[in-house]
Coordinates of C-alpha atoms in Angstrom, one line a residue:
M1 CA -66.9 43.2 78.3
E2 CA -65.1 46.5 77.6
I3 CA -61.6 47.0 76.5
K4 CA -59.5 49.7 77.9
A5 CA -58.0 51.8 75.5
A6 CA -54.3 51.1 77.4
D7 CA -54.6 47.0 76.9
V8 CA -55.2 47.4 73.0
M9 CA -52.2 49.3 73.0
K10 CA -49.6 46.8 75.8
L11 CA -51.1 44.2 73.5
R12 CA -50.0 46.2 70.3
K13 CA -46.9 46.7 71.6
A14 CA -46.3 42.6 72.4
T15 CA -46.9 42.4 69.3
N16 CA -46.8 45.1 66.6
A17 CA -50.5 44.0 65.4
G18 CA -53.1 46.5 64.8
M19 CA -55.3 48.0 66.9
M20 CA -58.4 46.6 65.9
D21 CA -56.7 43.2 65.8
C22 CA -55.6 44.0 69.0
K23 CA -59.0 44.5 70.6
H24 CA -61.0 42.1 68.6
A25 CA -57.8 39.4 70.1
L26 CA -58.8 40.9 73.7
Q27 CA -62.0 40.9 73.7
E28 CA -61.9 36.8 71.9
A29 CA -59.8 36.4 75.5
E30 CA -61.7 37.9 77.8
G31 CA -58.9 40.3 78.6
D32 CA -56.3 37.9 79.4
F33 CA -54.0 39.1 77.9
D34 CA -52.0 35.6 77.2
K35 CA -54.9 34.5 75.9
A36 CA -55.0 37.2 73.7
V37 CA -51.1 37.2 72.7
D38 CA -51.0 33.2 71.7
I39 CA -55.0 34.4 70.0
I40 CA -53.1 37.0 67.4
R41 CA -49.9 34.9 66.8
K42 CA -52.0 32.4 66.1
K43 CA -54.0 34.5 63.6
G44 CA -50.8 35.3 62.2
L45 CA -49.9 31.6 61.0
V46 CA -53.3 31.3 59.7
V47 CA -51.9 34.4 57.2
A48 CA -48.6 32.8 57.1
S49 CA -50.3 29.7 55.2
K50 CA -53.1 31.8 53.2
R51 CA -49.7 33.7 52.0
A52 CA -47.7 30.2 51.3
D53 CA -48.4 30.7 47.9
R54 CA -47.3 33.8 46.8
E55 CA -43.4 34.5 46.0
A56 CA -41.7 36.3 48.6
K57 CA -38.6 37.1 46.0
E58 CA -37.9 40.8 48.4
G59 CA -35.8 40.8 50.6
C60 CA -33.3 41.8 53.7
V61 CA -29.6 40.1 52.7
L62 CA -26.9 40.2 55.6
A63 CA -23.2 38.8 57.5
K64 CA -21.4 39.3 60.6
T65 CA -18.5 37.8 61.6
D66 CA -16.5 37.6 65.5
G67 CA -13.3 37.5 63.4
K68 CA -13.2 33.5 63.0
N69 CA -16.7 32.1 62.3
A70 CA -18.8 34.1 59.5
V71 CA -22.4 33.9 58.9
M72 CA -25.6 35.4 56.6
V73 CA -28.4 35.2 55.9
S74 CA -31.6 36.1 54.0
L75 CA -35.1 37.1 54.8
N76 CA -37.7 37.5 52.2
C77 CA -40.2 39.4 51.8
E78 CA -42.7 40.3 48.7
T79 CA -42.5 43.6 48.3
D80 CA -39.5 46.7 48.3
F81 CA -41.2 48.4 50.4
V82 CA -41.2 46.5 53.4
A83 CA -37.6 44.9 52.7
K84 CA -36.3 48.6 53.2
N85 CA -38.7 49.0 56.6
E86 CA -36.7 49.4 59.6
G87 CA -38.5 46.5 61.2
F88 CA -38.1 44.2 58.9
I89 CA -34.3 45.4 58.9
A90 CA -34.0 44.9 62.7
F91 CA -36.0 41.6 62.6
T92 CA -33.0 40.6 60.5
T93 CA -30.5 41.5 62.6
K94 CA -32.2 39.1 65.3
I95 CA -32.1 36.3 63.4
L96 CA -28.2 36.4 61.7
D97 CA -26.9 37.7 65.3
A98 CA -28.4 34.5 67.1
A99 CA -27.0 32.6 64.0
L100 CA -23.4 33.8 65.0
A101 CA -24.2 32.9 68.1
N102 CA -25.3 30.0 68.0
M103 CA -23.9 28.6 65.0
P104 CA -26.6 26.5 63.5
A105 CA -25.1 23.0 61.1
T106 CA -28.7 24.0 59.6
T107 CA -31.1 26.2 57.8
E108 CA -34.1 24.0 60.2
D109 CA -32.1 24.1 62.9
L110 CA -31.4 27.8 62.7
L111 CA -35.2 28.3 62.5
A112 CA -35.7 25.5 66.2
I113 CA -32.9 27.9 67.9
Q114 CA -35.4 29.7 70.5
L115 CA -35.7 34.0 71.0
D116 CA -37.9 35.5 73.6
G117 CA -39.3 31.5 73.9
R118 CA -40.4 30.9 71.0
S119 CA -38.8 29.1 68.1
I120 CA -37.3 31.7 65.2
A121 CA -39.8 30.5 62.5
D122 CA -43.2 30.8 65.4
Q123 CA -41.5 34.9 64.6
I124 CA -41.6 34.4 60.9
S125 CA -45.0 33.4 60.9
E126 CA -45.8 35.5 63.2
Q127 CA -44.3 38.5 61.3
T128 CA -46.2 37.3 58.0
G129 CA -49.4 37.6 60.5
V130 CA -48.1 41.0 61.5
I131 CA -46.9 42.6 58.1
G132 CA -49.4 41.4 55.8
E133 CA -46.9 39.6 53.8
K134 CA -45.4 36.2 52.8
L135 CA -41.9 35.7 54.7
E136 CA -39.7 33.0 53.6
L137 CA -35.7 32.4 55.5
S138 CA -34.3 31.8 52.0
Y139 CA -30.6 31.3 52.5
Y140 CA -28.1 30.7 55.2
G141 CA -24.8 30.1 55.4
F142 CA -21.1 30.4 57.5
I143 CA -17.7 29.2 57.2
K144 CA -14.8 29.6 60.1
A145 CA -11.6 29.9 59.4
E146 CA -8.4 32.5 60.6
D147 CA -9.8 35.1 59.9
C148 CA -12.9 36.4 57.8
V149 CA -15.2 39.6 56.2
I150 CA -18.2 40.4 55.5
Y151 CA -19.2 42.7 52.3
I152 CA -22.7 44.3 52.6
H153 CA -23.8 46.2 49.1
P154 CA -26.2 49.0 49.6
G155 CA -29.5 47.9 49.5
N156 CA -28.9 44.7 51.7
M157 CA -29.9 42.1 47.7
L158 CA -26.3 41.4 48.3
A159 CA -23.5 39.8 50.4
T160 CA -20.0 38.1 51.2
V161 CA -18.1 36.1 53.4
V162 CA -15.0 35.6 52.4
G163 CA -11.9 33.2 55.7
F164 CA -8.3 33.5 54.9
N165 CA -6.0 30.5 56.4
K166 CA -4.4 33.2 58.1
A167 CA -4.9 36.5 59.5
A168 CA -5.0 39.3 56.7
D169 CA -4.3 43.1 56.8
T170 CA -8.1 44.6 56.4
Q171 CA -8.0 46.2 53.1
V172 CA -7.1 43.4 51.3
K173 CA -9.6 41.5 52.8
K174 CA -12.4 44.0 52.0
N175 CA -11.1 43.6 48.1
I176 CA -11.6 39.5 47.7
A177 CA -14.7 40.6 49.5
M178 CA -15.9 43.1 47.3
Q179 CA -14.2 40.7 43.7
V180 CA -16.6 37.9 45.6
A181 CA -19.4 40.2 45.1
A182 CA -19.1 41.4 41.7
M183 CA -17.2 38.5 39.4
A184 CA -19.5 35.3 41.2
P185 CA -16.9 32.7 41.4
V186 CA -18.3 29.2 41.4
A187 CA -15.5 27.9 44.0
V188 CA -11.9 29.3 44.9
D189 CA -9.7 27.5 42.8
K190 CA -10.3 24.6 39.9
D191 CA -10.2 21.6 42.5
G192 CA -13.1 23.2 44.7
I193 CA -15.3 22.8 41.1
P194 CA -17.0 19.0 41.7
Q195 CA -15.9 16.3 38.7
N196 CA -18.9 16.1 36.9
V197 CA -18.9 20.2 36.2
I198 CA -15.5 19.8 34.4
D199 CA -16.7 16.5 32.8
H200 CA -19.3 18.5 31.9
E201 CA -18.1 21.8 30.9
F202 CA -15.4 20.4 28.9
E203 CA -17.7 18.0 26.2
I204 CA -19.9 21.3 25.7
G205 CA -16.0 22.9 24.4
R206 CA -16.3 19.0 22.5
E207 CA -19.3 20.0 21.1
K208 CA -18.6 23.3 20.8
A209 CA -15.3 22.8 19.2
R210 CA -17.2 19.9 16.5
E211 CA -20.1 22.4 15.5
E212 CA -17.6 24.8 14.2
G213 CA -16.0 22.6 12.1
K214 CA -12.7 21.6 13.9
P215 CA -11.0 18.4 13.0
E216 CA -11.4 15.3 16.2
N217 CA -8.2 15.1 16.5
M218 CA -8.0 19.1 17.8
L219 CA -11.4 18.6 19.7
D220 CA -9.9 17.5 23.1
K221 CA -7.2 20.3 23.4
I222 CA -9.3 22.9 22.0
A223 CA -12.1 21.7 24.8
Q224 CA -9.4 22.0 27.5
G225 CA -8.2 24.6 26.2
R226 CA -11.8 26.4 26.9
L227 CA -11.9 24.4 30.1
N228 CA -9.1 26.3 31.3
K229 CA -10.8 29.6 30.4
F230 CA -13.7 28.3 32.4
F231 CA -11.7 28.1 34.9
Q232 CA -9.9 31.0 35.2
E233 CA -13.6 33.0 34.8
S234 CA -14.9 31.0 37.2
T235 CA -12.7 30.0 40.0
L236 CA -11.3 32.8 43.0
L237 CA -8.3 33.0 42.8
N238 CA -7.4 32.6 39.4
Q239 CA -9.6 35.2 38.6
V240 CA -8.3 38.4 37.4
F241 CA -8.0 40.6 40.4
E242 CA -10.5 43.1 39.4
Q243 CA -8.8 46.4 40.6
D244 CA -5.9 45.9 38.8
G245 CA -6.4 43.8 35.7
K246 CA -2.9 42.6 35.3
M247 CA -2.2 39.8 38.1
S248 CA -4.9 37.0 39.7
V249 CA -6.3 37.0 42.8
R250 CA -3.9 34.3 43.8
E251 CA -1.1 36.7 42.7
Y252 CA -2.8 39.5 44.4
L253 CA -3.0 38.3 47.7
K254 CA 0.8 36.8 47.5
S255 CA 2.3 39.8 46.6
V256 CA 0.8 40.4 50.3
D257 CA 1.7 38.0 51.7
K258 CA 3.3 34.5 49.8
D259 CA 1.8 31.6 52.2
L260 CA -2.3 34.5 52.5
T261 CA -4.7 32.8 50.6
V262 CA -8.5 32.1 50.8
T263 CA -9.6 28.8 52.3
A264 CA -13.7 29.7 51.6
F265 CA -15.9 31.7 50.9
L266 CA -20.4 32.2 50.3
R267 CA -21.8 34.7 48.3
F268 CA -26.1 35.6 47.9
T269 CA -27.5 37.9 46.0
L270 CA -31.4 38.4 45.8
N271 CA -31.2 39.4 42.3
A272 CA -29.9 35.5 41.2

């Protein structure tokens, strides 16, 4: 049957699929628009399954907050050409907005959210077919706090989210979010590090001291000193405040407000 150019354009606008793909879908559906849309989607799923073994190393990392809730997502693709595409960034933003509006508990819950009558998971599969690259939602995280701030590094490859125990000055919040971005702490404070990690670091310190020929009766003391250095370098509140260099992050916050502290943070980068 004859397929009108206007119908092909309408299907292309609705699905973002290629012109010939739209024409073939309409021919297969015998001109039925809704059936043609389903055909495009199903073909998108087929493409997605064929690309399941491809690596999605590039992508877009975004974060957003409404003040007391903050979310972060990373949608990955295969090339930086796609990652920098406005449509891809807009699609990632759409997922981000849905995450903030619904605050799902897990990545699976986020993927199940319905947008425009279809789940986010299905839409990602459809976009895989449209774009021609493997896409995957590689990260989702959220925090809730009395006051939240986000930081997105230029290029959308790295983002941070920080929660505070009380309202804080905008610049102060930004300073801490950038500290997290630059120094990649593993926990807010040392009590946030699992005991097995602490034990492991302590043993590493002991073994290193032993290899250096230190006396056996000094190994624990040396290991504890190295563990304390690990806490200073790896926990946010104990890190040196990068913008000053003469005080810790904890001391910086207290210089602003004696009761101000960080309650939680998220950091994700595609270069990890």
